[in-house]
PDB file of C-alpha atoms in Angstrom:
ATOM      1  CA  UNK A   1       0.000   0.000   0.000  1.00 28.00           C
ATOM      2  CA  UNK A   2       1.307   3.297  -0.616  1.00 29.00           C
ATOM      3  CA  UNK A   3       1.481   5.844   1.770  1.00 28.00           C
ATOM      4  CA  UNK A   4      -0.783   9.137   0.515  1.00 28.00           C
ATOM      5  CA  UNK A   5       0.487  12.452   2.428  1.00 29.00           C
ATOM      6  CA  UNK A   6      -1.872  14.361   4.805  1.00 31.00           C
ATOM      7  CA  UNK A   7       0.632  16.990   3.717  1.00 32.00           C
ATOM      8  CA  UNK A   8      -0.966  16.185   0.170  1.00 39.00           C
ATOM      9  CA  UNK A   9      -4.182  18.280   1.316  1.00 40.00           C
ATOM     10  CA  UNK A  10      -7.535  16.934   2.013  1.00 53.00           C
ATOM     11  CA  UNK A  11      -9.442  20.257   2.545  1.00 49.00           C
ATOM     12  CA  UNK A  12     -12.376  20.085   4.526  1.00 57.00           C
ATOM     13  CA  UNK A  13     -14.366  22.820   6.027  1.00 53.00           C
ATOM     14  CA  UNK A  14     -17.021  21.385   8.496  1.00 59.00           C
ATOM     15  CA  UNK A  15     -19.785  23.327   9.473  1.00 52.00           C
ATOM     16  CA  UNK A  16     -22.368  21.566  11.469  1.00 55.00           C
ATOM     17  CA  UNK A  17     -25.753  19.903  10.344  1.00 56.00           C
ATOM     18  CA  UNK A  18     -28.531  18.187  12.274  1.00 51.00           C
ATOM     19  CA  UNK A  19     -27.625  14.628  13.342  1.00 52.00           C
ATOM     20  CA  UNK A  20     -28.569  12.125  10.927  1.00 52.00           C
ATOM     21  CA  UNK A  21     -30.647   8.748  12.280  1.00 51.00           C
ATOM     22  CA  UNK A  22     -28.651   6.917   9.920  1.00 53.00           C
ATOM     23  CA  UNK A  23     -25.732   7.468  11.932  1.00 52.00           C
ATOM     24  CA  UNK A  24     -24.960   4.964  15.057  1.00 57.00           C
ATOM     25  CA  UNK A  25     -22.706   7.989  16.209  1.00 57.00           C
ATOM     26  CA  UNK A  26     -23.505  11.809  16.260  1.00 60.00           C
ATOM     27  CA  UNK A  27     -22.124  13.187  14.089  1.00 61.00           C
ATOM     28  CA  UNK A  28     -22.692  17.266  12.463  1.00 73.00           C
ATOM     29  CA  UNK A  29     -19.351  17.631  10.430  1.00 81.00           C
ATOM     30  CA  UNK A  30     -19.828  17.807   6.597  1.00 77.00           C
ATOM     31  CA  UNK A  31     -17.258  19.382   4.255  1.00 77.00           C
ATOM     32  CA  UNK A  32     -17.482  22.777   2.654  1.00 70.00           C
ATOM     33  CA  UNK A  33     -15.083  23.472  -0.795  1.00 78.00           C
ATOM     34  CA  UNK A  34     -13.540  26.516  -1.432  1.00 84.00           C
ATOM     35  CA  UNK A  35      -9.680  26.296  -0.851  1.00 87.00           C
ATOM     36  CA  UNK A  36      -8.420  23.143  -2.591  1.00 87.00           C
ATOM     37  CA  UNK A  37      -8.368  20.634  -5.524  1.00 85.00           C
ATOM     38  CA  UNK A  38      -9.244  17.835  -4.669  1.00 83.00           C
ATOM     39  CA  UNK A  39     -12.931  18.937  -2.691  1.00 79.00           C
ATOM     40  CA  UNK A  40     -13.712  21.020  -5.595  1.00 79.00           C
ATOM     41  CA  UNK A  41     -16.028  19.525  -8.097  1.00 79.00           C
ATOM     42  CA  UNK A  42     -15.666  21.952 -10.882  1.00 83.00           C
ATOM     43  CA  UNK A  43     -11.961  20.616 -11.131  1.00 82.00           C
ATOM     44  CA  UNK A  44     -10.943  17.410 -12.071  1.00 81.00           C
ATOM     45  CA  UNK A  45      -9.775  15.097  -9.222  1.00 75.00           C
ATOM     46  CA  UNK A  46      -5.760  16.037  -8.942  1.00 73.00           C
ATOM     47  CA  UNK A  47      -3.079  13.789  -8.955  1.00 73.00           C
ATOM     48  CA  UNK A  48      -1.558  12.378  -5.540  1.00 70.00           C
ATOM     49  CA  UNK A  49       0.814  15.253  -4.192  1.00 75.00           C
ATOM     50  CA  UNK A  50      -0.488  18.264  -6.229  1.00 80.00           C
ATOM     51  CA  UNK A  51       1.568  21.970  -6.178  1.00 84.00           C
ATOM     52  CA  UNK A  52       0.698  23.520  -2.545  1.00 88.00           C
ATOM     53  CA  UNK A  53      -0.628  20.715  -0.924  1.00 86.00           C
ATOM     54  CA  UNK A  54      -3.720  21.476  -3.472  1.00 86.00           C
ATOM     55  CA  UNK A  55      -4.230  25.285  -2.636  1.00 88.00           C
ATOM     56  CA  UNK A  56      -6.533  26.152  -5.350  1.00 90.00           C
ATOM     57  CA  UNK A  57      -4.527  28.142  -7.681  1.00 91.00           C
ATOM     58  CA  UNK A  58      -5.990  31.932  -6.764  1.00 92.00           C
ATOM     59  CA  UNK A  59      -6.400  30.776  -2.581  1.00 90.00           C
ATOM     60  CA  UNK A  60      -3.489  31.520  -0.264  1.00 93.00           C
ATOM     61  CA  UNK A  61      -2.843  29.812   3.005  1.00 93.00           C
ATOM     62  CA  UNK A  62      -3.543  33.225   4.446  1.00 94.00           C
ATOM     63  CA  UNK A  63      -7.198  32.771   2.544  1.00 92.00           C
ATOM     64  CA  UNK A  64      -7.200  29.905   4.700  1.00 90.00           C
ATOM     65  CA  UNK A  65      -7.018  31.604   8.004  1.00 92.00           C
ATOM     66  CA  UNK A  66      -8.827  34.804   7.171  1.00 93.00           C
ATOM     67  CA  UNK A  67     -11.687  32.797   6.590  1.00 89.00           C
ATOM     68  CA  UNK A  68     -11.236  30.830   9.961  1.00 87.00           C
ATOM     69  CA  UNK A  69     -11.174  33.862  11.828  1.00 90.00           C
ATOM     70  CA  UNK A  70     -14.058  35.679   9.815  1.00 89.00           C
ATOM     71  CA  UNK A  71     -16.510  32.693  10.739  1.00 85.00           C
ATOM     72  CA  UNK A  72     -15.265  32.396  14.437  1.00 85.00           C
ATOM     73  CA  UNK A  73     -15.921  36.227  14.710  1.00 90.00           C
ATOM     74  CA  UNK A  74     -19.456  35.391  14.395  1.00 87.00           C
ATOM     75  CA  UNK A  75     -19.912  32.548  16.996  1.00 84.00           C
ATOM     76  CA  UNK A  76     -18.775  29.581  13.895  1.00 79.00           C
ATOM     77  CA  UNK A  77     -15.560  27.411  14.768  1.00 81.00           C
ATOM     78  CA  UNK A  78     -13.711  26.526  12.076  1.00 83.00           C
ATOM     79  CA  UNK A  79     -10.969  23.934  11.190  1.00 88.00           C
ATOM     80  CA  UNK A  80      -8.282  23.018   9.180  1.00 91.00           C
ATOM     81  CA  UNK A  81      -7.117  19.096   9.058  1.00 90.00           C
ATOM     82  CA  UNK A  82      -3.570  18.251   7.279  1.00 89.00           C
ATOM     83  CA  UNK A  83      -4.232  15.029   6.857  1.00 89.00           C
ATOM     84  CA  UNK A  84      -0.897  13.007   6.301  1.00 90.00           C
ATOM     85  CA  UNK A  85      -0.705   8.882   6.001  1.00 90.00           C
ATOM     86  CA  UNK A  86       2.403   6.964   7.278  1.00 90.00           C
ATOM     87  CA  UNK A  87       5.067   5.593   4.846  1.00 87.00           C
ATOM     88  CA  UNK A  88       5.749   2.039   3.241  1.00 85.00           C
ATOM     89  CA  UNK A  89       5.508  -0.573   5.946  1.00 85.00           C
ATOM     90  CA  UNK A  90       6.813  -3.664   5.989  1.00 80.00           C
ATOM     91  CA  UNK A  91       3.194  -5.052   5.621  1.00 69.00           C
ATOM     92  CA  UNK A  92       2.858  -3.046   2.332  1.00 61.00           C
ATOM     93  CA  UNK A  93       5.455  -5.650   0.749  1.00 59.00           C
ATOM     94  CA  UNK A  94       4.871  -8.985   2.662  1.00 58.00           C
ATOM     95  CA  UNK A  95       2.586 -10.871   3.788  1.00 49.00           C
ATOM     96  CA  UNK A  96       0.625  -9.493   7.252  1.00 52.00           C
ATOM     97  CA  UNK A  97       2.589 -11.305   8.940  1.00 61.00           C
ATOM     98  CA  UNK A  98       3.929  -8.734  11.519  1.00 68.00           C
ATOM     99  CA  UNK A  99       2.391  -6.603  14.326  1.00 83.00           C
ATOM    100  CA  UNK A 100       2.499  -3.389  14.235  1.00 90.00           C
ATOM    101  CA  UNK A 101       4.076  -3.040  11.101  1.00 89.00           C
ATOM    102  CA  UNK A 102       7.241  -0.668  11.333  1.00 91.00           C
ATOM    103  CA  UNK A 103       8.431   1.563   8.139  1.00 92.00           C
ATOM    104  CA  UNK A 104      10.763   0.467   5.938  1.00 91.00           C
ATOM    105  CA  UNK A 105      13.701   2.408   4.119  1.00 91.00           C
ATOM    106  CA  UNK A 106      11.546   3.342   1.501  1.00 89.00           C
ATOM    107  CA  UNK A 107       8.655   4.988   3.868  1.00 90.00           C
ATOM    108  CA  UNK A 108      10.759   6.831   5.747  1.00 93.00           C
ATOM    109  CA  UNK A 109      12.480   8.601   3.153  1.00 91.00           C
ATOM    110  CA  UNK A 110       8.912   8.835   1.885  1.00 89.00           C
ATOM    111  CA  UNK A 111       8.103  10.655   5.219  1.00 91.00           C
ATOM    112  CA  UNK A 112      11.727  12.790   4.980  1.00 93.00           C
ATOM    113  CA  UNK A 113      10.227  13.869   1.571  1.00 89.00           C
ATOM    114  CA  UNK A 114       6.718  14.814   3.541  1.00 89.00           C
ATOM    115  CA  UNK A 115       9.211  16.701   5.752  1.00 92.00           C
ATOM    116  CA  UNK A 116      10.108  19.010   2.921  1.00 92.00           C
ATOM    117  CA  UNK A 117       6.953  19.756   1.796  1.00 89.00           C
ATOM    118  CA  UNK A 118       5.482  20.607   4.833  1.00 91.00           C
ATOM    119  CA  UNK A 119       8.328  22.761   5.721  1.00 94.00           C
ATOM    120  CA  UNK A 120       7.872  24.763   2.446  1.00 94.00           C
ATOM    121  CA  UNK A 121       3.731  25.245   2.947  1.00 93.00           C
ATOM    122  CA  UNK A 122       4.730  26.046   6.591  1.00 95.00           C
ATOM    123  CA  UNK A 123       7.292  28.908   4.861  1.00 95.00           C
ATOM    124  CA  UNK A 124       4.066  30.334   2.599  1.00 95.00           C
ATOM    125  CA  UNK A 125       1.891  30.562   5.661  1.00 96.00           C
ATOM    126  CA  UNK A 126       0.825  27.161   6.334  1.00 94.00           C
ATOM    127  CA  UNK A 127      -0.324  26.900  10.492  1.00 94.00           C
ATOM    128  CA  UNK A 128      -0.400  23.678  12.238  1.00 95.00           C
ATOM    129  CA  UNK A 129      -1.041  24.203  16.235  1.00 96.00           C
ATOM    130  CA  UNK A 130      -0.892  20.301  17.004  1.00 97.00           C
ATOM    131  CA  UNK A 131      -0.460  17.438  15.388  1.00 97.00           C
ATOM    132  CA  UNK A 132      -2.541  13.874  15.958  1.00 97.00           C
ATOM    133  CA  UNK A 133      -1.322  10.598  15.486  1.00 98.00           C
ATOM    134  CA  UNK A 134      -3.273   7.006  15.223  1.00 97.00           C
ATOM    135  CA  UNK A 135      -0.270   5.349  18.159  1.00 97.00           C
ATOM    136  CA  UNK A 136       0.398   2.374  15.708  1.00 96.00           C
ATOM    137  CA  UNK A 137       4.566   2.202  14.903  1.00 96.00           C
ATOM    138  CA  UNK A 138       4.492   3.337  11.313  1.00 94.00           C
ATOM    139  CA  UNK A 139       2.360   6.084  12.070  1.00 96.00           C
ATOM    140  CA  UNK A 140       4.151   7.149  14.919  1.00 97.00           C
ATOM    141  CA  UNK A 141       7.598   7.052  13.393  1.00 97.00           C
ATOM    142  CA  UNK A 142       6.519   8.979   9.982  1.00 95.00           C
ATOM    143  CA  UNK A 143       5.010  11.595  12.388  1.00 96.00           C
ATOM    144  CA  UNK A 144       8.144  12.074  13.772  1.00 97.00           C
ATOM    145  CA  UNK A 145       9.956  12.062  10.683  1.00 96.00           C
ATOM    146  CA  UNK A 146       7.426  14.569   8.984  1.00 94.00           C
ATOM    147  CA  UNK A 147       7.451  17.307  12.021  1.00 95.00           C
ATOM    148  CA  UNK A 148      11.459  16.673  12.923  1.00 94.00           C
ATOM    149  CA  UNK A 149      12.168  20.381  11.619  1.00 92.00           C
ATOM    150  CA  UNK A 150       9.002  21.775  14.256  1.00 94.00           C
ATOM    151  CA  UNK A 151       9.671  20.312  17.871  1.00 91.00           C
ATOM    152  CA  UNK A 152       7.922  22.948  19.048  1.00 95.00           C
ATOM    153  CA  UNK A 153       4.383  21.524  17.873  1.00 97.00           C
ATOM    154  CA  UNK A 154       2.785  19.347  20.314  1.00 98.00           C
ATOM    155  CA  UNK A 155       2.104  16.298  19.097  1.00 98.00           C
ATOM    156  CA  UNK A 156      -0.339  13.531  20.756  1.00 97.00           C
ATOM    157  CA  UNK A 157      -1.610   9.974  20.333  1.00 97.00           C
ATOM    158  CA  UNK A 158      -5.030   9.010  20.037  1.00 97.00           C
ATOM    159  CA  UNK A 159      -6.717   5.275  19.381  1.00 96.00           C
ATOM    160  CA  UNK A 160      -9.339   6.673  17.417  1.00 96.00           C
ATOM    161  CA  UNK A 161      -7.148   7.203  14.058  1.00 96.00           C
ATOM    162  CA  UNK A 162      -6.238   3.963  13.730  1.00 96.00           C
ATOM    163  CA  UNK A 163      -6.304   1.532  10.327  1.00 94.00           C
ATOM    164  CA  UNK A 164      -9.242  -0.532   9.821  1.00 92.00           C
ATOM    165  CA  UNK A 165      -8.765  -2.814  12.704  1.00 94.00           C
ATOM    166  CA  UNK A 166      -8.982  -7.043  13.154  1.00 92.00           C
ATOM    167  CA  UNK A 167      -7.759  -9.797  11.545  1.00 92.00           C
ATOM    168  CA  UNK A 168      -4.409  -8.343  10.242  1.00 90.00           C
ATOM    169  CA  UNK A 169      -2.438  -8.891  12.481  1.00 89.00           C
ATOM    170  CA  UNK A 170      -0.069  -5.452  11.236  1.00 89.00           C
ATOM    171  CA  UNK A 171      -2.696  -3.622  12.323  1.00 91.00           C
ATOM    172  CA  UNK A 172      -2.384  -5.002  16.364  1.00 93.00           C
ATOM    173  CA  UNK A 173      -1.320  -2.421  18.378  1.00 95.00           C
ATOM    174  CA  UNK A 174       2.277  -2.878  20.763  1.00 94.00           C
ATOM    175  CA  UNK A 175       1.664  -1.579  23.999  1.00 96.00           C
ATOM    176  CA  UNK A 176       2.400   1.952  24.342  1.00 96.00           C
ATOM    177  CA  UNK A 177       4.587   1.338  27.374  1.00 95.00           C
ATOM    178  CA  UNK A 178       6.908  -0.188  25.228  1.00 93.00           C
ATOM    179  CA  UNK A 179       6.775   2.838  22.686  1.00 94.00           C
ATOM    180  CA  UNK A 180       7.773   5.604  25.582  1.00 89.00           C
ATOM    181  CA  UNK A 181      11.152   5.175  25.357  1.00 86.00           C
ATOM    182  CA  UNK A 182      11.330   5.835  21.424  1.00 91.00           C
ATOM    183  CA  UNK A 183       8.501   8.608  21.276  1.00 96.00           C
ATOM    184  CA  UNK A 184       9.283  10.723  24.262  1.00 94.00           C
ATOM    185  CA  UNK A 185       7.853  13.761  22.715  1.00 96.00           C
ATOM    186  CA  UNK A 186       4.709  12.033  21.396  1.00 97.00           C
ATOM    187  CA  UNK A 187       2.053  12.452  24.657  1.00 97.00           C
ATOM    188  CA  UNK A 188      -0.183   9.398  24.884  1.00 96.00           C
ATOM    189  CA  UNK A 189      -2.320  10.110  28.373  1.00 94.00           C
ATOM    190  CA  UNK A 190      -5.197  10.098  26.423  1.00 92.00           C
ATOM    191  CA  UNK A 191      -4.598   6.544  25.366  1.00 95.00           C
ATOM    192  CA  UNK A 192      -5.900   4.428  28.537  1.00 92.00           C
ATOM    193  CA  UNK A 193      -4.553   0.714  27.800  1.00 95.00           C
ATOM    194  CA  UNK A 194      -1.307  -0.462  27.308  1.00 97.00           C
ATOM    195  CA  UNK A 195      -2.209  -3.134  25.691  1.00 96.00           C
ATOM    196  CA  UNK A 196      -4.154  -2.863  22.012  1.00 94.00           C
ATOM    197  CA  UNK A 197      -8.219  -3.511  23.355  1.00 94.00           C
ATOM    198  CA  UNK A 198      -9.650  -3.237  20.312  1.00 94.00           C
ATOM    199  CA  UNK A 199      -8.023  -5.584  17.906  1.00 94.00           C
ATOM    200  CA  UNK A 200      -9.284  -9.179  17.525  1.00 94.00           C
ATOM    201  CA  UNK A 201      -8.105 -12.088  15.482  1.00 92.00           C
ATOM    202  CA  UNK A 202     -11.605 -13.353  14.063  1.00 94.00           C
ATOM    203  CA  UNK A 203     -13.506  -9.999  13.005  1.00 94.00           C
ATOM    204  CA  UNK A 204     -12.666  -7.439  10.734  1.00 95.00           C
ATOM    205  CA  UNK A 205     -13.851  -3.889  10.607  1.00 95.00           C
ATOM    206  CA  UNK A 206     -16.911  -3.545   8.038  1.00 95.00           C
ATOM    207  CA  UNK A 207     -17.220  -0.008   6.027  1.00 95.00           C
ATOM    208  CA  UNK A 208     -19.994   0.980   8.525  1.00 94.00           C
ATOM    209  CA  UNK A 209     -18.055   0.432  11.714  1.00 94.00           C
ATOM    210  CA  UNK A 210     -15.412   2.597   9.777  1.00 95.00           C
ATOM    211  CA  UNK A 211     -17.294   5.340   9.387  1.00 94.00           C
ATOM    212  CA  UNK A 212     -18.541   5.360  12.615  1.00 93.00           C
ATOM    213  CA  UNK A 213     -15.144   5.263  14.659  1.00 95.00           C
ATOM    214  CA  UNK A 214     -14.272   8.171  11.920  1.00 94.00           C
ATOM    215  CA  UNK A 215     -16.947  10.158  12.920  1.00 92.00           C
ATOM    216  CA  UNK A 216     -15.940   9.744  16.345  1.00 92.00           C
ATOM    217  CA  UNK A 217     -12.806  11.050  15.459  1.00 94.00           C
ATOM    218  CA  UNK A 218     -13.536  14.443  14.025  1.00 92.00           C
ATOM    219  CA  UNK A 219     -15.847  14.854  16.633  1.00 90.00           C
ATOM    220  CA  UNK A 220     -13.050  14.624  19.146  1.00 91.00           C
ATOM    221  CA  UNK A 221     -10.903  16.623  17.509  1.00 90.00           C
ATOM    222  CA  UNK A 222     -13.313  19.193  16.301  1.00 86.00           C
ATOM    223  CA  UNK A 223     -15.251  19.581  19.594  1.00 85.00           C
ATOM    224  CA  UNK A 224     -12.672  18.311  21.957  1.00 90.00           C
ATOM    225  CA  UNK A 225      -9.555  20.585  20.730  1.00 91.00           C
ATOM    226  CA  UNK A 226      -8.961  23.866  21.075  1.00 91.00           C
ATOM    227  CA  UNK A 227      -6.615  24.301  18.290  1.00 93.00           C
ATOM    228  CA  UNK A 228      -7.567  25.535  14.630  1.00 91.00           C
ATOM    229  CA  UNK A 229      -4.424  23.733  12.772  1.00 92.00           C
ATOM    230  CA  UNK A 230      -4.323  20.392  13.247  1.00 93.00           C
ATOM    231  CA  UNK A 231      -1.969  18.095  11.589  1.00 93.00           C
ATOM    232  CA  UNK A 232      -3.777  13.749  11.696  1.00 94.00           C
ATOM    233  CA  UNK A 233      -0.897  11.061  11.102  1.00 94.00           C
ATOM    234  CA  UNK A 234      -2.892   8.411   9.448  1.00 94.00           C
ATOM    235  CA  UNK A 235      -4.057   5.372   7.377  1.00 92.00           C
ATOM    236  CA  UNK A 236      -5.765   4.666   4.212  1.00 88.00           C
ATOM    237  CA  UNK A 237      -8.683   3.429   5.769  1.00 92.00           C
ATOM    238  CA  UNK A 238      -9.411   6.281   8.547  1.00 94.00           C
ATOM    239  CA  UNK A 239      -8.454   9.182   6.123  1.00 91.00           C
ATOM    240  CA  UNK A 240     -10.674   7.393   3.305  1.00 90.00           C
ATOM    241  CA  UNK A 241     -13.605   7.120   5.666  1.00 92.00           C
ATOM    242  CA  UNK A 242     -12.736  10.822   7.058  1.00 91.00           C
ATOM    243  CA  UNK A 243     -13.804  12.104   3.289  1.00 88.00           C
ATOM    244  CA  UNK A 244     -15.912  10.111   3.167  1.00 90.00           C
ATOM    245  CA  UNK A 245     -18.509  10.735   6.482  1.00 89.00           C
ATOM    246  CA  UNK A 246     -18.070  14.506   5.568  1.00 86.00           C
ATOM    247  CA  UNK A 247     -19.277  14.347   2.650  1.00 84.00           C
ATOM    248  CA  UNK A 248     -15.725  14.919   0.492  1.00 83.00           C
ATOM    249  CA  UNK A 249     -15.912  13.282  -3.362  1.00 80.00           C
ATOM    250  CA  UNK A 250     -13.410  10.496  -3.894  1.00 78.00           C
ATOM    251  CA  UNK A 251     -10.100  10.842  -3.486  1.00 75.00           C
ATOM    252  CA  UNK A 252      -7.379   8.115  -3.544  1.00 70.00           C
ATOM    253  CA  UNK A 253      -3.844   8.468  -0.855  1.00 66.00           C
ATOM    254  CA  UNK A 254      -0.889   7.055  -0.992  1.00 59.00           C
ATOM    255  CA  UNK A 255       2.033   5.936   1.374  1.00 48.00           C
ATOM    256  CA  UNK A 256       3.761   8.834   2.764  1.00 47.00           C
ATOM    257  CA  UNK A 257       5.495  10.563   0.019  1.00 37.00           C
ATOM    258  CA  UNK A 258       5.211  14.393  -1.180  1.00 30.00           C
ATOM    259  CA  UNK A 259       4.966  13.469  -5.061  1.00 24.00           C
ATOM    260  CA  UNK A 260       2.452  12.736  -7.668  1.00 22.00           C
ATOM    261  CA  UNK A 261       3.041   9.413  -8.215  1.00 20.00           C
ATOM    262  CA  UNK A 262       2.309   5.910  -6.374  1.00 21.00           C
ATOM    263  CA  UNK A 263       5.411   6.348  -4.693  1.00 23.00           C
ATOM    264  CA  UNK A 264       4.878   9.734  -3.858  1.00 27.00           C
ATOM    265  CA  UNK A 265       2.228  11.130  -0.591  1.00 31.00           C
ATOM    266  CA  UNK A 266      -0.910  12.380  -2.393  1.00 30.00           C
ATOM    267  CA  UNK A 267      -2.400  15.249  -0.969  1.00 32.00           C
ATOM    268  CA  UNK A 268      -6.050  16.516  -0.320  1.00 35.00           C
ATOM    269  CA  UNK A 269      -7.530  19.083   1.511  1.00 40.00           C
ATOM    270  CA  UNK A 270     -11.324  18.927   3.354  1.00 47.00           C
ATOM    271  CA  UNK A 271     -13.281  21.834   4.412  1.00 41.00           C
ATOM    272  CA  UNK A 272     -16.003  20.736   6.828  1.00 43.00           C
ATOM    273  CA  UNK A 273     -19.080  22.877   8.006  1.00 39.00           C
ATOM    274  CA  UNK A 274     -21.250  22.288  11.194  1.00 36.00           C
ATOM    275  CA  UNK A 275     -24.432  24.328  10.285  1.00 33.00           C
ATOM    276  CA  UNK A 276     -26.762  22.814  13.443  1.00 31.00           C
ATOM    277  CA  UNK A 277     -24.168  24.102  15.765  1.00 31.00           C
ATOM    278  CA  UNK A 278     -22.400  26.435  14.010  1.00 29.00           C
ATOM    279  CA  UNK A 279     -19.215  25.193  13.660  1.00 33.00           C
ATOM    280  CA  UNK A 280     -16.799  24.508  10.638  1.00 34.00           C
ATOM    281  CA  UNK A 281     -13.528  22.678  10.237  1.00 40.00           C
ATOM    282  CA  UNK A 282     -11.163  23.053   7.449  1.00 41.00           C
ATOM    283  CA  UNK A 283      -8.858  19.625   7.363  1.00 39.00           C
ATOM    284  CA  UNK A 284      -5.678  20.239   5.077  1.00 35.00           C
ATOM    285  CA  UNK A 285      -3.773  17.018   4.271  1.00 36.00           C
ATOM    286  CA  UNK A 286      -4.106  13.564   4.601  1.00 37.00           C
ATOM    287  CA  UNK A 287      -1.596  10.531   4.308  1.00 36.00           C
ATOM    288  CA  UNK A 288      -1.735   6.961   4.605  1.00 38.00           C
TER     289      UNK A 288
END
């Protein structure tokens, strides 16, 4: 599997919308376009990695922000979500045959290459405040790989942005005790078992369930945060069922990697909108 950047933009505004029945979760986020390629459907769906993370070609980063501001001057929150997957794992070459897959050569220099183009969008005027991170290895190290040139962003792990979980067995969490001593600077208090309690060897995560633990998510982060730029270290799955709960067309990531190709991160941005309660989020990048 190859790893699509977060940095590669997945632009969501959210603004809030009365709770569907359909949903087992609550859920008011839905994306609003307006600031990037590959949310906007009068442009055809851009390669992975496009110029800019996929700033529309007459929007500037400072667009971005005005905007955020403008809505939360009258009572609207707004967010913006750089959505960034992890790098080649071993699992993307073998057989799932390992737990908690760790990167290989390849995905990390995918996620030194992420590095780069985050550091240039951060140079035009790019904010992140935090940065979010699903606590398996892969995602973990490529996080830290991605954000080595900004130590001063906070960056914290959460279960909720994990890969599709059961079954595969490189998708079974290590305990994060054992993880403490590599990822000092990663906080995980709000992770509250050492040991992985959600992954089991017999059931797999359907689409629905998916969705649902996605929604969960951005609600967390959107409601529970009180940061505007958020950089999400993810996987396919959760960023692909991110879009996809908000409301966000189609759009295919990669492995970590800042280029256009397979081999490079692909990048989206979402704009989400909460009209019931009056609140928007803007997510930026996404990577797998």
């Amino acid at each position: 599997m190859r790893f699509q950047a977060l940095l590669a933009l997945v632009a969501l505004v959210v603004a809030p919308v009365a709770a569907s029945n359909n949903f087992n979760v609550p859920f008011s986020l839905r994306y609003v376009p307006g600031f990037f390629k590959q949310g906007t459907p009068s442009i055809d769906v851009p390669d992975a990695n496009p110029e800019h993370l996929g700033l529309l070609d007459d929007a500037t980063w400072k667009d971005v922000d005005v905007y955020i501001k403008g809505r939360a001057a009258r009572g609207v929150d707004v967010k913006l979500l750089l959505l960034l997957r992890h790098g080649e794992g071993i699992h993307n070459i073998a057989e799932a045959k390992y737990t908690d897959a760790k990167l290989t050569s390849l995905g990390m220099e995918q996620a030194e290459k992420a590095a780069q183009r985050i550091y240039e969008e951060l140079k035009r005027g790019l904010k992140i405040e935090e940065v979010v991170v699903s606590p398996l290895e892969r995602t973990l190290h490529t996080a830290m790989i991605a954000y080595q040139k900004h130590e001063e962003i906070p960056k914290r792990s959460m279960e909720w942005p994990r890969e599709t979980i059961g079954v595969c067995t490189c998708d079974l969490r290590g305990t994060i005790s054992s993880k403490a001593e590599h990822y000092k600077t990663i906080d995980s208090s709000e992770i509250w078992n050492d040991a992985d309690p959600w992954w089991t060897p017999d059931h797999r995560e359907t689409e629905a369930h998916i969705n649902d633990r996605a929604r969960m998510f951005l609600n967390r982060v959107f409601y529970g945060h009180e940061t505007t730029h958020i950089g999400v270290v993810s996987h396919s799955g959760m960023i692909t069922a991110a879009m996809r709960v908000v409301g966000h067309r189609r759009y295919s990531v990669a492995t970590a990697k800042s280029s256009r190709s397979s081999s490079k991160t692909p990048s989206s941005m979402l704009s989400l909108h909460s009209l019931g309660q009056r609140r928007y989020v803007v997510g930026i990048k996404q990577q797998n």
